[in-house]
Amino acid sequence: MYTLSSKLKVFSIVLMLVGFLGIGYSFISAPKTTADVEKILAADAHAGHGAAHDAHATAGHDAHDAKAHAEHEEHLKHVLHQLKNKPWAAVYVAALFFMLISLGVLAFYAIQNVAQAGWSPVLFRVMQGLTAYLPVGSVIFFILLVLSAFHYNHLFVWMDSELLDPKNIKYDKLIANKSGYLNEYFWLIRAAIFLIGWNLYRYFSRKNCLAQDEASDNSFYKKNFKMSAAFLVFFIVTESIMSWDWIMSVDPHWFSTLFGWYVFASFFVSGITVIALTTLYLKSKGYLEYVNTSHIHDLAKFMFGISIFWTYLWFSQFMLIWYSNIPEEVTYFVTRIEQYNLPFFGMLALNFIFPFLILINTDFKRITWIIVMGGVVILFGHYIDFFNMIMPATVGDKWFIGAGEIGSLLFFLGLFILVVFTALTKAPLLPKRNPFIEESKHFHY
């Protein structure tokens, strides 16, 4: 049985406390009025950032030009929305990212069950430990969705009722046409169905796996096989809709038919990477005696393979939209290249070039420090990927990595570590009666 060390427990709690303080500071320091925004813009203009735009608006204001004054006030309101969104968006990105890592592990676990894989059963309890974060992450994330739906923030522009009123100057025909699907209550109902469905599979598959240890036949294993097959059908449908609802809808004018697959590849490779890192950590502490370099090599192969798959999807989505140059489609990438240049192209280096160069070598896939280094880079790269998906639509060009972003990352990392490693103490790390356990113990090539 695994025992949670006091050092790891204290470390995770410290991460959560520091993160919580960072999140709190980001909310407290966010501007409250347009006067606060005016001061921020004046300071930026003085520093040479955005000087031309704000100087022009100020000149119009000084000249008592009514139109320029109205435009300036509208601009200030817009920037206020963006800066108020910033701490919310930071928490949203981190909460979504860590919850989806857990979901990625759950999908990988289900695939192993359905494939009747002989190599992986020695890792099943590690996977189940990692999926223990899913219920906790789901509750926190659903609370964030409810707060958005009840207008505590402005992350989702389609929730603005003025855009749906034909008599209003802000009326947006495109968003109004989508209101049958994109409305707060239907959106929350869908989210509840997705989260409950994923968590039910997680609960019952673990229950069956533990029951199989004490069983005299393979009935619980067979139940898990059927349940996993049904879950994967449910998952592949709900994952696509989830990506439209929770990520793509922050840009309600833009859509990509490839987006569901793209998001899946991002959190799937992150989930597999976390399985590898957790396994190596437990192995270093003297646990998982039957896990050998061949198991690690297979996990590293998945890390490499899904990184390449993610790159293929990124390129397919980017190149087709860029090449066709249709204004309403290409705007999505123009915004990110102009305003998020470093994270946009930096993410590509972290998620493709780096894993490709170090994990293409077969021998490197068995070396612990290389997998750990590669894994940390992959995870950071895919966090930046989610950052790039959410921030441009919610925060615009007012982004920077501040207390909110770092605090959110630390808080959810600490919570993830605490929940996962506590869950690992609840059951033996070896599933004894799995039909393929002997094959998995002696897996070598």
Tab-separated table of C-alpha atoms in Angstrom:
chain	number	residue	atom	x	y	z
A	1	MET	CA	0.000	0.000	0.000
A	2	TYR	CA	1.186	3.495	-0.834
A	3	THR	CA	1.628	5.946	2.046
A	4	LEU	CA	1.412	9.681	1.428
A	5	SER	CA	4.582	11.340	2.728
A	6	SER	CA	4.178	14.360	4.996
A	7	LYS	CA	6.592	16.321	2.773
A	8	LEU	CA	4.404	15.846	-0.307
A	9	LYS	CA	1.271	16.714	1.656
A	10	VAL	CA	2.822	19.908	3.047
A	11	PHE	CA	4.194	20.783	-0.407
A	12	SER	CA	0.741	20.488	-2.009
A	13	ILE	CA	-0.913	22.546	0.753
A	14	VAL	CA	1.758	25.272	0.441
A	15	LEU	CA	1.161	25.379	-3.339
A	16	MET	CA	-2.573	25.791	-2.708
A	17	LEU	CA	-2.087	28.552	-0.131
A	18	VAL	CA	0.360	30.523	-2.294
A	19	GLY	CA	-1.928	30.008	-5.290
A	20	PHE	CA	-4.989	31.139	-3.353
A	21	LEU	CA	-3.192	34.335	-2.296
A	22	GLY	CA	-2.199	34.991	-5.932
A	23	ILE	CA	-5.784	34.488	-7.121
A	24	GLY	CA	-7.130	36.719	-4.348
A	25	TYR	CA	-4.629	39.460	-5.169
A	26	SER	CA	-5.534	39.345	-8.875
A	27	PHE	CA	-9.236	39.866	-8.078
A	28	ILE	CA	-8.567	42.643	-5.545
A	29	SER	CA	-6.160	44.507	-7.847
A	30	ALA	CA	-8.426	44.331	-10.914
A	31	PRO	CA	-9.838	47.780	-11.889
A	32	LYS	CA	-13.339	48.517	-10.592
A	33	THR	CA	-14.305	51.598	-12.623
A	34	THR	CA	-13.545	53.253	-15.966
A	35	ALA	CA	-11.563	55.880	-14.002
A	36	ASP	CA	-9.192	53.104	-12.888
A	37	VAL	CA	-8.878	51.991	-16.508
A	38	GLU	CA	-8.131	55.561	-17.602
A	39	LYS	CA	-5.185	55.624	-15.171
A	40	ILE	CA	-3.904	52.259	-16.451
A	41	LEU	CA	-4.167	53.369	-20.098
A	42	ALA	CA	-2.481	56.678	-19.286
A	43	ALA	CA	0.384	54.798	-17.631
A	44	ASP	CA	0.623	52.471	-20.657
A	45	ALA	CA	0.577	55.433	-23.033
A	46	HIS	CA	3.280	57.111	-21.014
A	47	ALA	CA	5.345	53.924	-21.261
A	48	GLY	CA	4.794	53.886	-25.027
A	49	HIS	CA	2.231	51.061	-25.196
A	50	GLY	CA	-0.901	51.880	-27.130
A	51	ALA	CA	0.041	55.551	-27.111
A	52	ALA	CA	-1.347	56.355	-30.529
A	53	HIS	CA	-4.826	54.992	-29.858
A	54	ASP	CA	-5.233	56.520	-26.417
A	55	ALA	CA	-3.629	59.834	-27.351
A	56	HIS	CA	-6.106	60.106	-30.232
A	57	ALA	CA	-9.028	59.363	-27.927
A	58	THR	CA	-7.759	61.819	-25.332
A	59	ALA	CA	-7.265	64.523	-27.959
A	60	GLY	CA	-10.878	64.066	-29.030
A	61	HIS	CA	-11.961	64.318	-25.422
A	62	ASP	CA	-9.955	67.512	-24.851
A	63	ALA	CA	-11.565	69.048	-27.916
A	64	HIS	CA	-14.982	68.262	-26.438
A	65	ASP	CA	-15.833	66.301	-29.533
A	66	ALA	CA	-18.984	64.404	-28.546
A	67	LYS	CA	-18.409	61.490	-30.898
A	68	ALA	CA	-14.793	61.018	-29.852
A	69	HIS	CA	-15.838	61.266	-26.200
A	70	ALA	CA	-18.514	58.583	-26.677
A	71	GLU	CA	-16.020	56.339	-28.480
A	72	HIS	CA	-13.497	56.870	-25.721
A	73	GLU	CA	-16.039	55.983	-23.033
A	74	GLU	CA	-17.000	52.842	-24.980
A	75	HIS	CA	-13.334	51.920	-25.290
A	76	LEU	CA	-12.843	52.385	-21.531
A	77	LYS	CA	-15.844	50.127	-20.794
A	78	HIS	CA	-14.481	47.492	-23.164
A	79	VAL	CA	-11.050	47.535	-21.520
A	80	LEU	CA	-12.708	47.444	-18.065
A	81	HIS	CA	-14.540	44.253	-19.107
A	82	GLN	CA	-11.263	42.751	-20.327
A	83	LEU	CA	-9.313	43.577	-17.168
A	84	LYS	CA	-12.167	42.375	-14.933
A	85	ASN	CA	-12.216	39.155	-16.952
A	86	LYS	CA	-8.488	38.580	-16.512
A	87	PRO	CA	-8.530	36.927	-13.040
A	88	TRP	CA	-11.660	34.957	-13.962
A	89	ALA	CA	-10.048	33.740	-17.190
A	90	ALA	CA	-6.857	32.737	-15.343
A	91	VAL	CA	-8.845	30.597	-12.874
A	92	TYR	CA	-11.012	29.211	-15.688
A	93	VAL	CA	-8.024	28.097	-17.808
A	94	ALA	CA	-6.274	26.360	-14.881
A	95	ALA	CA	-9.483	24.711	-13.568
A	96	LEU	CA	-10.364	23.427	-17.046
A	97	PHE	CA	-6.819	22.240	-17.790
A	98	PHE	CA	-6.394	20.130	-14.635
A	99	MET	CA	-9.905	18.683	-14.868
A	100	LEU	CA	-9.275	17.673	-18.481
A	101	ILE	CA	-5.933	16.060	-17.563
A	102	SER	CA	-7.917	13.773	-15.259
A	103	LEU	CA	-10.461	13.156	-18.028
A	104	GLY	CA	-7.636	12.350	-20.466
A	105	VAL	CA	-6.326	9.712	-18.040
A	106	LEU	CA	-9.865	8.290	-17.729
A	107	ALA	CA	-10.168	8.012	-21.522
A	108	PHE	CA	-6.758	6.306	-21.724
A	109	TYR	CA	-7.807	3.869	-18.967
A	110	ALA	CA	-11.051	3.062	-20.823
A	111	ILE	CA	-9.115	2.466	-24.055
A	112	GLN	CA	-6.781	0.035	-22.234
A	113	ASN	CA	-9.812	-1.872	-20.928
A	114	VAL	CA	-11.527	-2.081	-24.306
A	115	ALA	CA	-8.307	-3.031	-26.106
A	116	GLN	CA	-7.707	-5.760	-23.467
A	117	ALA	CA	-4.144	-4.466	-23.376
A	118	GLY	CA	-1.686	-6.864	-21.817
A	119	TRP	CA	1.051	-4.358	-20.970
A	120	SER	CA	-0.839	-1.796	-18.889
A	121	PRO	CA	-2.783	-3.448	-15.970
A	122	VAL	CA	0.135	-2.838	-13.549
A	123	LEU	CA	-0.527	0.887	-14.147
A	124	PHE	CA	-4.323	0.736	-13.641
A	125	ARG	CA	-4.254	1.880	-9.998
A	126	VAL	CA	-2.036	4.821	-10.935
A	127	MET	CA	-4.610	5.790	-13.584
A	128	GLN	CA	-7.472	5.380	-11.095
A	129	GLY	CA	-5.622	7.566	-8.604
A	130	LEU	CA	-5.215	10.286	-11.224
A	131	THR	CA	-8.904	10.127	-12.166
A	132	ALA	CA	-9.796	10.715	-8.492
A	133	TYR	CA	-9.306	14.409	-9.231
A	134	LEU	CA	-12.187	14.348	-11.736
A	135	PRO	CA	-15.049	14.626	-9.173
A	136	VAL	CA	-13.289	17.457	-7.305
A	137	GLY	CA	-12.303	19.261	-10.513
A	138	SER	CA	-15.822	18.799	-11.943
A	139	VAL	CA	-17.508	20.451	-8.945
A	140	ILE	CA	-15.141	23.440	-9.017
A	141	PHE	CA	-15.454	23.807	-12.775
A	142	PHE	CA	-19.263	23.544	-12.728
A	143	ILE	CA	-19.378	26.292	-10.085
A	144	LEU	CA	-17.322	28.473	-12.466
A	145	LEU	CA	-19.805	27.734	-15.278
A	146	VAL	CA	-22.749	28.655	-13.022
A	147	LEU	CA	-21.042	31.927	-12.026
A	148	SER	CA	-20.555	32.705	-15.726
A	149	ALA	CA	-24.175	31.859	-16.543
A	150	PHE	CA	-25.381	34.200	-13.781
A	151	HIS	CA	-23.207	37.032	-15.125
A	152	TYR	CA	-20.572	37.258	-12.395
A	153	ASN	CA	-18.105	37.647	-15.253
A	154	HIS	CA	-18.090	38.342	-18.990
A	155	LEU	CA	-16.081	35.372	-20.261
A	156	PHE	CA	-18.841	34.352	-22.702
A	157	VAL	CA	-19.960	37.296	-24.806
A	158	TRP	CA	-23.001	35.403	-26.142
A	159	MET	CA	-24.527	35.603	-22.642
A	160	ASP	CA	-25.107	39.367	-23.108
A	161	SER	CA	-28.902	39.722	-23.585
A	162	GLU	CA	-28.445	43.002	-25.502
A	163	LEU	CA	-26.903	41.047	-28.399
A	164	LEU	CA	-30.166	39.112	-28.835
A	165	ASP	CA	-32.512	42.128	-28.899
A	166	PRO	CA	-33.182	43.285	-32.516
A	167	LYS	CA	-34.077	46.768	-31.214
A	168	ASN	CA	-30.755	47.180	-29.443
A	169	ILE	CA	-27.811	48.892	-31.166
A	170	LYS	CA	-25.589	45.968	-30.050
A	171	TYR	CA	-27.825	43.366	-31.755
A	172	ASP	CA	-25.736	40.545	-33.255
A	173	LYS	CA	-27.639	38.487	-35.820
A	174	LEU	CA	-25.123	35.633	-35.847
A	175	ILE	CA	-25.194	35.164	-32.062
A	176	ALA	CA	-28.996	35.602	-32.010
A	177	ASN	CA	-29.316	32.778	-34.574
A	178	LYS	CA	-27.311	30.493	-32.269
A	179	SER	CA	-29.341	31.362	-29.160
A	180	GLY	CA	-31.437	28.167	-29.419
A	181	TYR	CA	-28.245	26.232	-28.651
A	182	LEU	CA	-26.113	28.869	-26.924
A	183	ASN	CA	-28.303	29.880	-23.997
A	184	GLU	CA	-27.362	29.720	-20.338
A	185	TYR	CA	-29.783	27.052	-19.122
A	186	PHE	CA	-29.337	24.568	-21.970
A	187	TRP	CA	-25.567	25.172	-21.715
A	188	LEU	CA	-25.559	24.321	-17.984
A	189	ILE	CA	-27.788	21.270	-18.493
A	190	ARG	CA	-25.381	19.931	-21.127
A	191	ALA	CA	-22.428	20.564	-18.804
A	192	ALA	CA	-24.157	18.702	-15.948
A	193	ILE	CA	-24.889	15.701	-18.208
A	194	PHE	CA	-21.266	15.549	-19.409
A	195	LEU	CA	-19.717	15.857	-15.947
A	196	ILE	CA	-22.126	13.402	-14.288
A	197	GLY	CA	-21.650	10.857	-17.121
A	198	TRP	CA	-17.847	10.965	-16.902
A	199	ASN	CA	-17.879	10.722	-13.110
A	200	LEU	CA	-20.334	7.807	-13.069
A	201	TYR	CA	-18.049	5.778	-15.329
A	202	ARG	CA	-15.071	6.725	-13.186
A	203	TYR	CA	-16.851	5.639	-9.982
A	204	PHE	CA	-18.256	2.302	-11.227
A	205	SER	CA	-15.171	1.242	-13.212
A	206	ARG	CA	-12.982	1.721	-10.118
A	207	LYS	CA	-15.552	-0.073	-7.947
A	208	ASN	CA	-15.569	-3.056	-10.349
A	209	CYS	CA	-11.769	-3.084	-10.565
A	210	LEU	CA	-11.481	-3.263	-6.759
A	211	ALA	CA	-14.223	-5.912	-6.574
A	212	GLN	CA	-12.351	-8.011	-9.157
A	213	ASP	CA	-9.472	-8.361	-6.635
A	214	GLU	CA	-11.714	-10.381	-4.322
A	215	ALA	CA	-13.779	-12.190	-7.003
A	216	SER	CA	-13.552	-15.873	-7.897
A	217	ASP	CA	-14.290	-15.306	-11.602
A	218	ASN	CA	-13.902	-12.530	-14.227
A	219	SER	CA	-17.448	-11.164	-14.031
A	220	PHE	CA	-16.396	-7.719	-12.747
A	221	TYR	CA	-13.694	-7.512	-15.420
A	222	LYS	CA	-16.304	-8.281	-18.100
A	223	LYS	CA	-18.617	-5.612	-16.666
A	224	ASN	CA	-15.772	-3.096	-16.897
A	225	PHE	CA	-15.072	-4.102	-20.490
A	226	LYS	CA	-18.686	-3.443	-21.547
A	227	MET	CA	-18.915	-0.271	-19.475
A	228	SER	CA	-15.657	1.066	-20.952
A	229	ALA	CA	-16.883	0.465	-24.514
A	230	ALA	CA	-20.131	2.346	-23.758
A	231	PHE	CA	-18.204	5.139	-22.015
A	232	LEU	CA	-15.914	5.685	-25.018
A	233	VAL	CA	-18.939	6.206	-27.288
A	234	PHE	CA	-20.401	8.669	-24.755
A	235	PHE	CA	-17.002	10.317	-24.291
A	236	ILE	CA	-16.193	10.957	-27.950
A	237	VAL	CA	-19.568	12.677	-28.476
A	238	THR	CA	-19.564	14.681	-25.242
A	239	GLU	CA	-15.897	15.659	-25.586
A	240	SER	CA	-16.584	17.364	-28.933
A	241	ILE	CA	-19.649	19.203	-27.623
A	242	MET	CA	-17.738	20.142	-24.449
A	243	SER	CA	-14.975	21.730	-26.528
A	244	TRP	CA	-17.544	23.805	-28.438
A	245	ASP	CA	-19.419	24.831	-25.280
A	246	TRP	CA	-16.577	25.607	-22.873
A	247	ILE	CA	-13.780	26.743	-25.196
A	248	MET	CA	-14.900	27.587	-28.732
A	249	SER	CA	-17.966	29.557	-27.616
A	250	VAL	CA	-15.771	32.285	-26.084
A	251	ASP	CA	-15.330	33.196	-29.789
A	252	PRO	CA	-18.974	32.746	-30.871
A	253	HIS	CA	-18.388	34.116	-34.396
A	254	TRP	CA	-15.669	31.565	-35.151
A	255	PHE	CA	-15.869	27.818	-35.544
A	256	SER	CA	-13.725	24.925	-36.663
A	257	THR	CA	-15.026	21.434	-37.455
A	258	LEU	CA	-11.677	20.030	-36.290
A	259	PHE	CA	-11.767	21.726	-32.902
A	260	GLY	CA	-13.087	18.793	-30.848
A	261	TRP	CA	-10.262	16.551	-32.014
A	262	TYR	CA	-7.711	19.300	-31.461
A	263	VAL	CA	-8.774	19.858	-27.839
A	264	PHE	CA	-8.910	16.090	-27.265
A	265	ALA	CA	-5.327	15.606	-28.496
A	266	SER	CA	-4.153	18.395	-26.176
A	267	PHE	CA	-5.580	17.027	-22.932
A	268	PHE	CA	-5.104	13.360	-23.932
A	269	VAL	CA	-1.329	13.737	-24.318
A	270	SER	CA	-1.281	15.761	-21.077
A	271	GLY	CA	-3.084	12.929	-19.274
A	272	ILE	CA	-0.680	10.270	-20.593
A	273	THR	CA	2.271	12.479	-19.612
A	274	VAL	CA	0.960	12.762	-16.044
A	275	ILE	CA	0.584	8.953	-15.882
A	276	ALA	CA	4.269	8.656	-16.872
A	277	LEU	CA	5.447	11.284	-14.358
A	278	THR	CA	3.371	9.831	-11.496
A	279	THR	CA	4.600	6.308	-12.288
A	280	LEU	CA	8.221	7.447	-12.264
A	281	TYR	CA	7.699	9.274	-8.956
A	282	LEU	CA	6.132	6.205	-7.301
A	283	LYS	CA	8.858	4.000	-8.763
A	284	SER	CA	11.529	6.286	-7.300
A	285	LYS	CA	9.916	5.865	-3.855
A	286	GLY	CA	10.143	2.067	-4.038
A	287	TYR	CA	6.594	1.300	-5.166
A	288	LEU	CA	5.320	-0.383	-8.378
A	289	GLU	CA	7.887	-3.210	-8.261
A	290	TYR	CA	6.506	-4.804	-11.437
A	291	VAL	CA	6.757	-1.644	-13.547
A	292	ASN	CA	9.871	-1.858	-15.713
A	293	THR	CA	11.533	0.226	-18.437
A	294	SER	CA	9.338	-1.419	-21.089
A	295	HIS	CA	6.201	0.025	-19.455
A	296	ILE	CA	7.871	3.436	-19.246
A	297	HIS	CA	8.967	3.122	-22.874
A	298	ASP	CA	5.363	2.468	-23.948
A	299	LEU	CA	4.083	5.510	-22.062
A	300	ALA	CA	6.836	7.627	-23.669
A	301	LYS	CA	5.802	6.273	-27.090
A	302	PHE	CA	2.271	7.500	-26.456
A	303	MET	CA	3.634	10.875	-25.323
A	304	PHE	CA	5.585	11.131	-28.563
A	305	GLY	CA	2.842	9.769	-30.825
A	306	ILE	CA	0.006	11.940	-29.483
A	307	SER	CA	2.299	15.012	-29.577
A	308	ILE	CA	2.751	14.381	-33.313
A	309	PHE	CA	-1.011	13.782	-33.687
A	310	TRP	CA	-1.695	17.110	-31.924
A	311	THR	CA	0.740	18.851	-34.306
A	312	TYR	CA	-0.989	17.304	-37.322
A	313	LEU	CA	-4.350	18.632	-36.095
A	314	TRP	CA	-2.873	22.066	-35.265
A	315	PHE	CA	-1.341	22.330	-38.733
A	316	SER	CA	-4.494	21.076	-40.485
A	317	GLN	CA	-6.667	23.623	-38.693
A	318	PHE	CA	-4.222	26.512	-39.026
A	319	MET	CA	-3.103	25.973	-42.620
A	320	LEU	CA	-6.543	25.470	-44.147
A	321	ILE	CA	-7.950	28.564	-42.426
A	322	TRP	CA	-4.866	30.661	-43.147
A	323	TYR	CA	-4.679	29.620	-46.802
A	324	SER	CA	-8.388	30.135	-47.545
A	325	ASN	CA	-8.132	33.590	-45.886
A	326	ILE	CA	-11.877	33.951	-45.253
A	327	PRO	CA	-12.155	37.052	-43.010
A	328	GLU	CA	-14.483	35.626	-40.332
A	329	GLU	CA	-12.313	32.491	-40.026
A	330	VAL	CA	-8.784	33.886	-40.293
A	331	THR	CA	-9.483	36.600	-37.666
A	332	TYR	CA	-9.068	33.927	-34.977
A	333	PHE	CA	-5.430	33.351	-35.920
A	334	VAL	CA	-4.632	36.962	-36.844
A	335	THR	CA	-5.605	38.028	-33.303
A	336	ARG	CA	-3.394	35.368	-31.740
A	337	ILE	CA	-0.388	35.997	-34.001
A	338	GLU	CA	-0.538	39.784	-33.517
A	339	GLN	CA	-1.427	39.967	-29.816
A	340	TYR	CA	-0.159	36.592	-28.492
A	341	ASN	CA	2.879	36.082	-30.684
A	342	LEU	CA	5.192	34.578	-28.070
A	343	PRO	CA	2.706	32.134	-26.443
A	344	PHE	CA	1.250	31.206	-29.856
A	345	PHE	CA	4.518	30.179	-31.516
A	346	GLY	CA	6.202	29.270	-28.218
A	347	MET	CA	3.468	26.683	-27.638
A	348	LEU	CA	4.278	25.098	-30.990
A	349	ALA	CA	7.941	24.733	-29.998
A	350	LEU	CA	7.020	23.274	-26.593
A	351	ASN	CA	4.377	20.861	-27.883
A	352	PHE	CA	5.997	19.685	-31.108
A	353	ILE	CA	9.650	20.567	-31.682
A	354	PHE	CA	10.884	19.698	-28.189
A	355	PRO	CA	9.031	16.326	-27.783
A	356	PHE	CA	9.925	15.410	-31.381
A	357	LEU	CA	13.644	16.005	-30.891
A	358	ILE	CA	14.050	14.214	-27.552
A	359	LEU	CA	11.441	11.427	-27.707
A	360	ILE	CA	12.043	10.201	-31.269
A	361	ASN	CA	15.058	8.269	-29.985
A	362	THR	CA	14.076	4.796	-28.698
A	363	ASP	CA	16.770	4.708	-25.982
A	364	PHE	CA	15.727	8.126	-24.645
A	365	LYS	CA	12.212	6.772	-23.985
A	366	ARG	CA	13.666	4.614	-21.191
A	367	ILE	CA	15.711	7.316	-19.448
A	368	THR	CA	13.917	8.786	-16.434
A	369	TRP	CA	15.311	12.338	-16.408
A	370	ILE	CA	14.627	12.784	-20.143
A	371	ILE	CA	10.996	11.667	-19.754
A	372	VAL	CA	10.547	13.941	-16.724
A	373	MET	CA	12.058	16.920	-18.552
A	374	GLY	CA	10.030	16.191	-21.695
A	375	GLY	CA	6.876	15.662	-19.627
A	376	VAL	CA	7.183	18.963	-17.774
A	377	VAL	CA	7.705	20.792	-21.097
A	378	ILE	CA	4.697	19.037	-22.692
A	379	LEU	CA	2.428	19.905	-19.739
A	380	PHE	CA	3.509	23.533	-19.672
A	381	GLY	CA	3.109	23.717	-23.463
A	382	HIS	CA	-0.457	22.421	-23.330
A	383	TYR	CA	-1.358	24.778	-20.487
A	384	ILE	CA	-0.190	27.580	-22.828
A	385	ASP	CA	-2.322	25.958	-25.553
A	386	PHE	CA	-5.452	26.341	-23.375
A	387	PHE	CA	-4.290	29.840	-22.416
A	388	ASN	CA	-4.185	30.705	-26.142
A	389	MET	CA	-7.656	29.281	-26.712
A	390	ILE	CA	-9.361	31.270	-23.928
A	391	MET	CA	-7.453	34.498	-23.273
A	392	PRO	CA	-7.611	36.358	-26.639
A	393	ALA	CA	-11.439	36.331	-26.644
A	394	THR	CA	-11.829	37.155	-22.951
A	395	VAL	CA	-8.897	39.461	-22.160
A	396	GLY	CA	-7.834	40.671	-25.622
A	397	ASP	CA	-4.498	42.466	-25.857
A	398	LYS	CA	-4.511	43.258	-22.104
A	399	TRP	CA	-2.920	39.924	-21.180
A	400	PHE	CA	0.225	39.350	-19.167
A	401	ILE	CA	1.379	36.492	-16.918
A	402	GLY	CA	0.645	37.914	-13.478
A	403	ALA	CA	-0.410	36.871	-9.974
A	404	GLY	CA	-3.736	35.478	-11.215
A	405	GLU	CA	-2.225	33.157	-13.833
A	406	ILE	CA	0.633	31.905	-11.628
A	407	GLY	CA	-1.640	31.674	-8.562
A	408	SER	CA	-4.303	29.663	-10.428
A	409	LEU	CA	-1.696	27.265	-11.787
A	410	LEU	CA	-0.156	26.730	-8.333
A	411	PHE	CA	-3.518	26.351	-6.572
A	412	PHE	CA	-4.873	23.710	-8.946
A	413	LEU	CA	-1.507	21.924	-9.133
A	414	GLY	CA	-1.444	21.698	-5.323
A	415	LEU	CA	-5.052	20.491	-5.210
A	416	PHE	CA	-4.364	17.931	-7.958
A	417	ILE	CA	-1.328	16.514	-6.130
A	418	LEU	CA	-3.175	16.350	-2.783
A	419	VAL	CA	-6.287	14.641	-4.177
A	420	VAL	CA	-4.417	12.194	-6.435
A	421	PHE	CA	-1.814	11.009	-3.940
A	422	THR	CA	-4.411	10.757	-1.166
A	423	ALA	CA	-6.514	8.563	-3.492
A	424	LEU	CA	-3.499	6.326	-4.196
A	425	THR	CA	-3.329	5.406	-0.484
A	426	LYS	CA	-6.863	3.935	-0.541
A	427	ALA	CA	-6.137	0.702	-2.433
A	428	PRO	CA	-3.213	-1.627	-3.246
A	429	LEU	CA	-1.185	-0.380	-6.230
A	430	LEU	CA	-1.436	-3.789	-7.943
A	431	PRO	CA	-4.798	-5.100	-9.256
A	432	LYS	CA	-4.352	-8.780	-8.286
A	433	ARG	CA	-7.109	-10.568	-10.207
A	434	ASN	CA	-7.022	-8.793	-13.555
A	435	PRO	CA	-6.903	-11.544	-16.252
A	436	PHE	CA	-3.892	-9.886	-17.883
A	437	ILE	CA	-1.931	-9.060	-14.734
A	438	GLU	CA	0.672	-11.802	-15.163
A	439	GLU	CA	1.307	-10.739	-18.754
A	440	SER	CA	1.657	-7.151	-17.561
A	441	LYS	CA	4.088	-8.111	-14.766
A	442	HIS	CA	6.397	-9.887	-17.224
A	443	PHE	CA	6.064	-7.362	-20.050
A	444	HIS	CA	9.442	-6.979	-21.794
A	445	TYR	CA	10.614	-6.281	-25.318
